[in-house]
Short mmCIF file of C-alpha atoms and ligand atoms in Angstrom, two decimals:
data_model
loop_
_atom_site.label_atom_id
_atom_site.label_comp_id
_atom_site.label_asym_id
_atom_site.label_seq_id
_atom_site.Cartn_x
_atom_site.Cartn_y
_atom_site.Cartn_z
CA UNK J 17 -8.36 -9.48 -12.66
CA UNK J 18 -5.06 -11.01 -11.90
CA UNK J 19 -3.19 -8.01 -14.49
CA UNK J 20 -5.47 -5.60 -12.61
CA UNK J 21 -3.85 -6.86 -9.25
CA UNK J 22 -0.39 -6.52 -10.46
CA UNK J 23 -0.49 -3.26 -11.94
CA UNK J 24 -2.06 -2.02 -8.29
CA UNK J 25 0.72 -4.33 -6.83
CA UNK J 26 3.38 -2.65 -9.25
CA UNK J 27 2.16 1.20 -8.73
CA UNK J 28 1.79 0.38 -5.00
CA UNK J 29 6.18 -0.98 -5.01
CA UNK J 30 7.24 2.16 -6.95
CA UNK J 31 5.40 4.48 -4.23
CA UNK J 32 7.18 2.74 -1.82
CA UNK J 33 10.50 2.01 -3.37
CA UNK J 34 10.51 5.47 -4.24
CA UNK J 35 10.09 6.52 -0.32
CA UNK J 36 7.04 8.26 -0.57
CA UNK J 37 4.34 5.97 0.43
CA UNK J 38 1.65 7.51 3.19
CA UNK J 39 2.41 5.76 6.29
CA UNK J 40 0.14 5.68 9.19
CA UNK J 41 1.89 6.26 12.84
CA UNK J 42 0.36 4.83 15.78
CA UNK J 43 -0.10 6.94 18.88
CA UNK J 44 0.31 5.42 21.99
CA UNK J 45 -2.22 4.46 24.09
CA UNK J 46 -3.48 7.51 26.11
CA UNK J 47 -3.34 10.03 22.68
CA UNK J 48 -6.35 8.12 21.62
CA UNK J 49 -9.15 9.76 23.65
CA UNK J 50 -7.56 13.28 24.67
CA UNK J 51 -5.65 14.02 21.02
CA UNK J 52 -4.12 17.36 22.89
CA UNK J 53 -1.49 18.89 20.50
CA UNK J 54 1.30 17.36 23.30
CA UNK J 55 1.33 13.89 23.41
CA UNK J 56 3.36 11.17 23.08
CA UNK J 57 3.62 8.88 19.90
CA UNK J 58 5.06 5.39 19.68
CA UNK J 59 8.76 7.54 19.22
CA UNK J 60 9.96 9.80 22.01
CA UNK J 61 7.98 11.47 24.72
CA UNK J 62 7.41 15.10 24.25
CA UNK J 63 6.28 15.26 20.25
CA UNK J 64 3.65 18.07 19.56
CA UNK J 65 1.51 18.05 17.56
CA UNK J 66 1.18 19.81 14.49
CA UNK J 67 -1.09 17.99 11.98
CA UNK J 68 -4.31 17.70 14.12
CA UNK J 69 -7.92 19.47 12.72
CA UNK J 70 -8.05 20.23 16.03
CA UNK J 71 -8.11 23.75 15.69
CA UNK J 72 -9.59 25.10 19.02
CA UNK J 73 -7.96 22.24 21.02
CA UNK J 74 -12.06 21.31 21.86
CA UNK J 75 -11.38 17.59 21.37
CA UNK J 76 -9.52 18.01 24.28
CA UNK J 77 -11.54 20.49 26.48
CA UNK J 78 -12.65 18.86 29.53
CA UNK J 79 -16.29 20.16 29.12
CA UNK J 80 -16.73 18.62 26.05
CA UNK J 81 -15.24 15.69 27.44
CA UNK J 82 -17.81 15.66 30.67
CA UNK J 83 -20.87 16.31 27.72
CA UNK J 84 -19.74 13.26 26.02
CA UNK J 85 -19.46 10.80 29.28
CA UNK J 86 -22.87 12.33 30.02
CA UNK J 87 -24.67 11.64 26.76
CA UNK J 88 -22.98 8.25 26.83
CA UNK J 89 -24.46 7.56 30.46
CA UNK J 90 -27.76 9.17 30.08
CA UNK J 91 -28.69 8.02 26.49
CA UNK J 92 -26.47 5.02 26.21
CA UNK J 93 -23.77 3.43 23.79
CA UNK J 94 -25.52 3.24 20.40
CA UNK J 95 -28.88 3.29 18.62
CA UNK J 96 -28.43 0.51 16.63
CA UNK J 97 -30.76 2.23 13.57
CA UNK J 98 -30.91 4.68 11.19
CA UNK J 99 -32.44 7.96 12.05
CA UNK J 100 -36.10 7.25 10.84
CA UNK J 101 -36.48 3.48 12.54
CA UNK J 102 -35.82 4.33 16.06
CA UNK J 103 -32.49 6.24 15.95
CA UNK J 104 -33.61 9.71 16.29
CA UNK J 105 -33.31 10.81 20.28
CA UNK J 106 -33.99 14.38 21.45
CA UNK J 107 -30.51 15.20 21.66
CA UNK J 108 -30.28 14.91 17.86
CA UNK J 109 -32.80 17.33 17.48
CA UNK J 110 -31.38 19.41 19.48
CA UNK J 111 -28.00 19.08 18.11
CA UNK J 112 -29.65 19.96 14.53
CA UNK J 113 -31.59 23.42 15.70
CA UNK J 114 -27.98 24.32 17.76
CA UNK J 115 -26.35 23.57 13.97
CA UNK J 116 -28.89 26.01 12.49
CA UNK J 117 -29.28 28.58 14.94
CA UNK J 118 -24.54 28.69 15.16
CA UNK J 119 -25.31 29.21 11.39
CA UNK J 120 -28.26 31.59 11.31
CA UNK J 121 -29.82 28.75 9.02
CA UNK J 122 -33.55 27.68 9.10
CA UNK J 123 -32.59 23.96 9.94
CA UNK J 124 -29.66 21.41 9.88
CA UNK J 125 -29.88 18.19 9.04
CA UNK J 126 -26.94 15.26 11.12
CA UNK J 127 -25.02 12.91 9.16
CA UNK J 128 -22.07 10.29 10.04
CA UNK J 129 -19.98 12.32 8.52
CA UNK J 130 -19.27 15.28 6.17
CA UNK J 131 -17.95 13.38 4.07
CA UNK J 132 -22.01 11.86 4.00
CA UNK J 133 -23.25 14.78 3.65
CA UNK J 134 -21.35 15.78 0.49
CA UNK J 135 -22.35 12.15 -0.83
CA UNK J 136 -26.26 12.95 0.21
CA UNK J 137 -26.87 16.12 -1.03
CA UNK J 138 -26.51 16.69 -5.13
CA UNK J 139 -27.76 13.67 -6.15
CA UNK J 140 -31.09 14.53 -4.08
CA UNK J 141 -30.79 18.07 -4.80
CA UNK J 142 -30.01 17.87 -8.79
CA UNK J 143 -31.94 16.52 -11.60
CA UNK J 144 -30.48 15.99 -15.13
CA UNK J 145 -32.29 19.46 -15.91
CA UNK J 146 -29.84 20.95 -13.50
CA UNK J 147 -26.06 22.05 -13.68
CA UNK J 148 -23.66 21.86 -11.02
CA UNK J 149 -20.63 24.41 -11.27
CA UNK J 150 -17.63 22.82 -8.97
CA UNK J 151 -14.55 24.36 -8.10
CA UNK J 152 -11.33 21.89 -9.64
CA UNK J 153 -9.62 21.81 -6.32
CA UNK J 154 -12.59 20.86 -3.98
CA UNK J 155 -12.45 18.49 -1.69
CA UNK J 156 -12.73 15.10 -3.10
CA UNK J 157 -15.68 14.33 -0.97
CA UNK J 158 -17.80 16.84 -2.85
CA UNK J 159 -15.79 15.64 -6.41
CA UNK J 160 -17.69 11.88 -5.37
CA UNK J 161 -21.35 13.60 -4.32
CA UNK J 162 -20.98 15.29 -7.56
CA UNK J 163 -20.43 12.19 -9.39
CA UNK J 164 -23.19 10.58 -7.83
CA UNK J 165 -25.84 13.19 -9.34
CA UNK J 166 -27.12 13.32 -12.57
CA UNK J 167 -26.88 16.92 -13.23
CA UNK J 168 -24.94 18.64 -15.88
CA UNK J 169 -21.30 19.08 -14.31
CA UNK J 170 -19.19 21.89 -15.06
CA UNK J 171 -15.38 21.88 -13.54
CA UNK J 172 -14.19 25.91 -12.62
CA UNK J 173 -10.36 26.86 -12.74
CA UNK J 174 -9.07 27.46 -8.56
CA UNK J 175 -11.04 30.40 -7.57
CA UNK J 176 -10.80 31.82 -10.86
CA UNK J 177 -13.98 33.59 -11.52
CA UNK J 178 -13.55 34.94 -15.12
CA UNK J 179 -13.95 31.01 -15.46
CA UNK J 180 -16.41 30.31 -13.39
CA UNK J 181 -18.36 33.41 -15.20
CA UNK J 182 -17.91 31.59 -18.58
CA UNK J 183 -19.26 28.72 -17.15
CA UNK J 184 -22.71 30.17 -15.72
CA UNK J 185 -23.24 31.96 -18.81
CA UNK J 186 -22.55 28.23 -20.58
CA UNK J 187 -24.88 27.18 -17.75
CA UNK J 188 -28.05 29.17 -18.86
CA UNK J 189 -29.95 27.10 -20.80
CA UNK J 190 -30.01 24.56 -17.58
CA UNK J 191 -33.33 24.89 -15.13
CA UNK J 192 -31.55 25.41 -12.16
CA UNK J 193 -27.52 26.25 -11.11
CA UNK J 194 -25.44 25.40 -8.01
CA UNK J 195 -22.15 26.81 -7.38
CA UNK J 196 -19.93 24.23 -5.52
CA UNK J 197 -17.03 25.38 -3.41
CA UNK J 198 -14.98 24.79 -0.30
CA UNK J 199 -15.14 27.71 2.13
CA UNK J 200 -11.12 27.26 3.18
CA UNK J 201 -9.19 24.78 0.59
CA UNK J 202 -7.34 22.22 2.97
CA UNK J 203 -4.30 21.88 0.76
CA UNK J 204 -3.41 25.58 0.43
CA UNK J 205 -4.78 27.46 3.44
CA UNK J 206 -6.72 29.55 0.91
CA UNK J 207 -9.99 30.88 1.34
CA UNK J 208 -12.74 30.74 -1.35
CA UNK J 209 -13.72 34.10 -2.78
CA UNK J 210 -16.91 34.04 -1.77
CA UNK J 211 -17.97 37.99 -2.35
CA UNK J 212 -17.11 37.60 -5.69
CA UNK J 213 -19.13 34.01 -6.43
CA UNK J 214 -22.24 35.59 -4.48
CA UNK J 215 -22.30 38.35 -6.81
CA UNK J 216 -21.67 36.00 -10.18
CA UNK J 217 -24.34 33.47 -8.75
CA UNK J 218 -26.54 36.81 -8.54
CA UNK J 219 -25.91 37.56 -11.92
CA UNK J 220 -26.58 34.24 -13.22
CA UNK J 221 -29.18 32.98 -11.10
CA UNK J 222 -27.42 30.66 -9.15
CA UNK J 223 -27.25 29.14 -5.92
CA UNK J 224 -24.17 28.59 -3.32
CA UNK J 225 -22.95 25.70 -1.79
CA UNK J 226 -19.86 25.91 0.27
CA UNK J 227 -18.22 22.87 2.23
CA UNK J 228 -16.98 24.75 5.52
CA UNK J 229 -15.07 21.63 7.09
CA UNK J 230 -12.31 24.27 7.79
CA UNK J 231 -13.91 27.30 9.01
CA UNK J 232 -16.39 26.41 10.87
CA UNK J 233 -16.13 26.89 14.59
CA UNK J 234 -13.14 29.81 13.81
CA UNK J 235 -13.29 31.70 10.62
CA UNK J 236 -15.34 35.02 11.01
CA UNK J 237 -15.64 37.37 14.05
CA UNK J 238 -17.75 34.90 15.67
CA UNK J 239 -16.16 31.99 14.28
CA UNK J 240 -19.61 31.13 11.62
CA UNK J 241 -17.53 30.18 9.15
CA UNK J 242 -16.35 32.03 5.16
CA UNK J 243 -19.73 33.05 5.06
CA UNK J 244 -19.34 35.28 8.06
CA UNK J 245 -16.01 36.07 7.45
CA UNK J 246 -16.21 37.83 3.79
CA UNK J 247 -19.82 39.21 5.05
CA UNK J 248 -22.09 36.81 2.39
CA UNK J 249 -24.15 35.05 5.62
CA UNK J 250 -27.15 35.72 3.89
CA UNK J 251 -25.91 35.11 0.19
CA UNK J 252 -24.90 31.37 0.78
CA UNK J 253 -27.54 28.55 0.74
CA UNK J 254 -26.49 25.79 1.43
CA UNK J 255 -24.06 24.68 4.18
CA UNK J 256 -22.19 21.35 4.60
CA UNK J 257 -19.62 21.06 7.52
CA UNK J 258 -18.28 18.02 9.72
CA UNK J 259 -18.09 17.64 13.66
CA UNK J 260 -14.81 15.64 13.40
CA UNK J 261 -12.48 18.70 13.38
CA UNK J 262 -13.00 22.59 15.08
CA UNK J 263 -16.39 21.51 16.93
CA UNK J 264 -14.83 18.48 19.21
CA UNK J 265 -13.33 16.21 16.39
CA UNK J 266 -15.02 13.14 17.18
CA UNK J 267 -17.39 12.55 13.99
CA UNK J 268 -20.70 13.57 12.09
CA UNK J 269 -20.86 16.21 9.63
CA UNK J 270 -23.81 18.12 8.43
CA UNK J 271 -26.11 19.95 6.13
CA UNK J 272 -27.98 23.42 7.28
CA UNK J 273 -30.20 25.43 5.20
CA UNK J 274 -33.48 26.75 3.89
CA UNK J 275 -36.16 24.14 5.66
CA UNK J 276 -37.77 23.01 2.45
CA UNK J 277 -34.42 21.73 1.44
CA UNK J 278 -33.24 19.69 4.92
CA UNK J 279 -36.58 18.30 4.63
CA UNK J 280 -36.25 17.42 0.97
CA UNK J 281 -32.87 15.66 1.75
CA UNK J 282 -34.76 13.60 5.10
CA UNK J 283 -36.90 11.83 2.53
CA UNK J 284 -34.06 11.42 0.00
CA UNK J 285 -30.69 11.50 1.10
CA UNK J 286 -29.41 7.99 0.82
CA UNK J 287 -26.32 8.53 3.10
CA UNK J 288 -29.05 9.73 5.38
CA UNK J 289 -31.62 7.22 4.97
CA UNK J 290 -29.52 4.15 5.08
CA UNK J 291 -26.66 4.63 7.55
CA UNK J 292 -27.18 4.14 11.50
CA UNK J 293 -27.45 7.82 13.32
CA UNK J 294 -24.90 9.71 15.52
CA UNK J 295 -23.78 8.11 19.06
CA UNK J 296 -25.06 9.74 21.72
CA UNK J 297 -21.21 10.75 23.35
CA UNK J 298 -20.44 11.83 19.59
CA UNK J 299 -23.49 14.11 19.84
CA UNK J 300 -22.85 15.57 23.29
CA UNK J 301 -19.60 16.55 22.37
CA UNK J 302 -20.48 18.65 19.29
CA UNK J 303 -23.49 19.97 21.20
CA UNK J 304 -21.07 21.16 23.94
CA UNK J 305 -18.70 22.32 21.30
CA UNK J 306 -21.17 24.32 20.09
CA UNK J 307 -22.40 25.87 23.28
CA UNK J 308 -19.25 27.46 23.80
CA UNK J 309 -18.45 28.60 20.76
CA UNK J 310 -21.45 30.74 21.10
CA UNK J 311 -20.71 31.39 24.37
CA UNK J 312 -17.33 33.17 23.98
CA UNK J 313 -15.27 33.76 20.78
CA UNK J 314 -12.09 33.50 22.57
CA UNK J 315 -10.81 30.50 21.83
CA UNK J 316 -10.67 31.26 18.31
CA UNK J 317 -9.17 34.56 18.89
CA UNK J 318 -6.34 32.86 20.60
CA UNK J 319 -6.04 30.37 17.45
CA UNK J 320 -6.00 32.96 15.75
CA UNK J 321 -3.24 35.18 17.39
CA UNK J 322 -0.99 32.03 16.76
CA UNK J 323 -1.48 31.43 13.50
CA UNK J 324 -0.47 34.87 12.57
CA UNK J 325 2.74 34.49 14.78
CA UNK J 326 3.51 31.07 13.57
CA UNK J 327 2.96 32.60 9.47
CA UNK J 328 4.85 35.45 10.48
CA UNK J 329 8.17 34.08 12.19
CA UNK J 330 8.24 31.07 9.29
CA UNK J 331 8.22 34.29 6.45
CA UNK J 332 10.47 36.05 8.13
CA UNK J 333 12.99 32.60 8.61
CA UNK J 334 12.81 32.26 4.93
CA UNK J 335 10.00 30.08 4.11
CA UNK J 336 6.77 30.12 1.70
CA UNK J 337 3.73 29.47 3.50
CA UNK J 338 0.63 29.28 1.29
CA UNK J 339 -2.77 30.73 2.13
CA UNK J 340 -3.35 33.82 3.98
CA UNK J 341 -4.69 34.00 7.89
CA UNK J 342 -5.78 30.54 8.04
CA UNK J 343 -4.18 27.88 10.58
CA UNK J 344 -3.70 25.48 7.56
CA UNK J 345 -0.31 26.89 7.03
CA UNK J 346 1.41 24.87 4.04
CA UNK J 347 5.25 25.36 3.89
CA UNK J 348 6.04 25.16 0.20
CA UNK J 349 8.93 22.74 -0.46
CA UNK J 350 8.13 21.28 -4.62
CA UNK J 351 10.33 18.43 -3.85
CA UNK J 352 8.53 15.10 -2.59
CA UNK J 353 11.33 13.49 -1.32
CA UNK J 354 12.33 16.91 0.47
CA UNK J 355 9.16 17.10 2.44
CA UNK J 356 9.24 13.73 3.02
CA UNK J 357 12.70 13.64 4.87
CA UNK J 358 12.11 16.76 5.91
CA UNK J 359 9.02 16.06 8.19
CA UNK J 360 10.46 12.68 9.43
CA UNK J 361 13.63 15.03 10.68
CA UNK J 362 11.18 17.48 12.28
CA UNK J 363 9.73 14.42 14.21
CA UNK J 364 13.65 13.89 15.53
CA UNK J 365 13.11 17.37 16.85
CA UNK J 366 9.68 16.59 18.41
CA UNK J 367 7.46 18.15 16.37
CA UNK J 368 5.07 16.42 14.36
CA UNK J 369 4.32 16.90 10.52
CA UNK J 370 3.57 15.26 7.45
CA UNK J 371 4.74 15.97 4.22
CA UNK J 372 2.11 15.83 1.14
CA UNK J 373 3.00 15.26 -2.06
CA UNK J 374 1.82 14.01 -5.86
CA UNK J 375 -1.26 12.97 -5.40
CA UNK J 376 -2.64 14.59 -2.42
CA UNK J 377 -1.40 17.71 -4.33
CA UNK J 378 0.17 18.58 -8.06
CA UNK J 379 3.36 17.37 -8.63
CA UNK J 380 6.16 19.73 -7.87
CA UNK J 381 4.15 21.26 -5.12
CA UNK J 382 4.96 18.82 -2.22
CA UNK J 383 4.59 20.34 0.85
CA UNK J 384 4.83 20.09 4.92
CA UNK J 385 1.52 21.34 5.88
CA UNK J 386 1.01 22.87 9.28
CA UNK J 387 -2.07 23.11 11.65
CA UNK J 388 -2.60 25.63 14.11
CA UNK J 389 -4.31 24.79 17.19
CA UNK J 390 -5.66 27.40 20.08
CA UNK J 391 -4.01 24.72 22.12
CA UNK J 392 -0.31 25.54 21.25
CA UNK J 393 1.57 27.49 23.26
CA UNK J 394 3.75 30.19 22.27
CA UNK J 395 6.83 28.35 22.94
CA UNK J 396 4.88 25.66 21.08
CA UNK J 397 5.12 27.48 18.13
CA UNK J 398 8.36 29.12 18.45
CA UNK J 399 9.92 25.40 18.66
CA UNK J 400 8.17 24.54 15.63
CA UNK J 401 9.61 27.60 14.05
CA UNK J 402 13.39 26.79 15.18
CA UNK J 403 12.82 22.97 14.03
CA UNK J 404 11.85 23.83 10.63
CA UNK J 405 14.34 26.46 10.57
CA UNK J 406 17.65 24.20 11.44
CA UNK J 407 15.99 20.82 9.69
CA UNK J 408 15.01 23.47 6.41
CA UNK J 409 19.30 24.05 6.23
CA UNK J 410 20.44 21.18 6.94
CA UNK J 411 18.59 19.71 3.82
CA UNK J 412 19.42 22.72 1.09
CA UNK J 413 15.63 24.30 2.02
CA UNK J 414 16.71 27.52 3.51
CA UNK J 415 20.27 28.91 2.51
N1 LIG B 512 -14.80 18.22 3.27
C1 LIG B 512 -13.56 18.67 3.53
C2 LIG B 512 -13.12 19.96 2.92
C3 LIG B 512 -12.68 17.94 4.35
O1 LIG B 512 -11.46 18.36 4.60
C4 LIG B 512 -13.16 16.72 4.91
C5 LIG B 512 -12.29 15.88 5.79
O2 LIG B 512 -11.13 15.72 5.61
C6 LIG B 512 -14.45 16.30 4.62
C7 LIG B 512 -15.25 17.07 3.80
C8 LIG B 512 -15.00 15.04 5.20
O3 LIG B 512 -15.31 15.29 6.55
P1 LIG B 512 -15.62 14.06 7.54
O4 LIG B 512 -14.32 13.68 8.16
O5 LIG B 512 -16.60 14.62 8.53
O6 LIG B 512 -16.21 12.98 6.70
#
């Protein structure tokens, strides 16, 4: 125990003595309920925001806002249950058919959190007859759901689907397959080929899961998600997705689906069974979220539109953004202690970043990653473009 402690103690002083440790800033007081990309940190006034999941600015939109005071007033605080006691109110049956019907789905199925719903749904989906085909780079949610299940687990090269082909046909003598992949990788920006796993799952008798934690709500004409986006809506089964990013950012995630399988994973899904249900303001919020989303797909448009002018301006300054289209836009740096300093300078310039590195992602591939939101400006994003232009010289990024 006591070498165990050490060794964590040890590892825990090189990360640190090395200056790369993950810190955690503290915003000040009024960022906490209205996390608009502008607002003002513990450091200097004026710092936007550019690391927020916050993709359509909703967790700021003052209708969602209203929903949640609403739900909060009309249906109170808490339930202080899981969903089966007494924690199930009409609003989260509501919520659940708005989930399904955003995703053309039969049903949907709340959880506290995506990450729940990633832990819930193999183990009560998969038996050891069963194989589970996973993409290497998923997110690490879905890596622990996997390892909760007792299926046969097969690991698939990044979107590589000569591999993933040689592991279906290795996959044949199981009963029954499951393709697992993210819809939009969070590290890269990159989206999942989806066309191309459809038609393999096809061929091999498979079905698709995709986690769509960063698509849903603006990937797609009308903003479905992958699925909609690479024109596979009625090739993907399975659906998980959170509420704590595009759709209000507050928390909950989900699961939507054929029927027989949300009501498979009522009886059986343990994150579902045995965790206390959604608040009611966390609920309204999503549920508003959701309303206009399907009321308009403008917002995302308008994400969108700065994305591509944010990727655009960055290539053209010099710089190697990962991914293609999406608002996770990853400037490629290799160096850890570069994006380190790097991001802490861009802060000095009022802009907001983080810097990822080893082992958030492979070593040499450090990174400041970037997040779009419908709420930046365009003089938002042309700042951001000039800060990482002058900060990328100064420290040997840019020549
Ligand atoms: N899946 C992916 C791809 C994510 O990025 C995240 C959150 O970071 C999750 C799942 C977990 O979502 P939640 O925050 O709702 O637990």
């Amino acid at each position: 125990m006591a070498v165990a402690i050490e060794f964590g103690m040890g590892r825990a002083f090189g990360i640190c003595g090395a200056g790369l440790a993950r810190g955690e800033r503290t915003g000040s007081r009024s960022l906490l309920p209205v996390p608009c990309p502008c607002f003002s940190l513990s450091v200097p006034a004026g710092i936007i925001n550019f690391c927020a999941n916050n993709y359509l600015g909703l967790s700021s939109h003052p209708e969602v806002i209203r929903a949640a005071v609403e739900a909060l007033e009309k249906f109170g605080a808490g339930l202080s249950s899981v969903r089966f006691i007494c924690g199930t109110q009409s609003i989260h049956k509501d919520l659940e058919e708005k989930i399904a019907r955003f995703h053309q789905r039969e049903d949907a199925i709340l959880y506290a959190s995506c990450f729940d719903a990633n832990a819930g749904i193999f183990e009560a989906l998969l038996t050891p007859e069963d194989a589970v085909l996973s993409d290497e780079l998923n997110h690490a949610s879905i890596i622990d759901g996997i390892r909760l299940c007792k299926a046969n687990k097969y690991r698939y090269k990044h979107m590589d689907m000569q591999d993933l082909e040689a592991k279906l046909k290795e996959a044949q003598k199981h009963r029954l397959r499951l393709v697992a992949t993210d819809g939009a990788f969070s590290m890269d920006g990159d989206i999942a080929p989806l066309r191309e796993i459809c038609q393999l799952a096809q061929k091999y008798d498979a079905l698709v899961f995709i986690d769509e934690c960063h698509a849903t709500g603006f990937l797609g004409p009308n903003g479905r998600g992958t699925d909609e986006l690479l024109g596979v809506m009625d090739k993907v089964t399975i659906i998980n997705s959170t509420l704590g990013k595009a759709l209000g950012g507050a928390a909950g995630g989900y699961t939507t689906g054929p029927k027989p399988l949300i009501d498979l994973l009522r009886q059986r899904s343990r994150p579902y069974l045995f965790s206390n249900s959604l608040p009611p303001a966390v609920v309204g919020c999503a549920s508003k979220a959701l309303d206009l989303l399907m009321e308009s797909n403008a917002i995302a448009q308008s994400m969108a539109a700065k994305t591509q002018r944010f990727r655009s301006k960055m290539t053209a300054a010099g710089f190697t953004i990962s991914g293609k289209d999406h608002p996770i836009c990853p400037v490629m740096l290799g160096d850890a202690r570069l994006a380190s300093v790097m991001a802490e300078d861009m802060l000095n310039r009022g802009i907001y970043v983080i810097g990822f590195s080893y082992p958030v992602v492979p070593k040499g591939k450090a990174r400041i990653r970037v997040q779009i939101s419908a709420v930046h400006s365009d003089e938002d994003i042309d700042r951001c473009v000039e800060a990482f232009t002058e900060v990328g010289r100064k420290h040997g990024a840019l020549s």
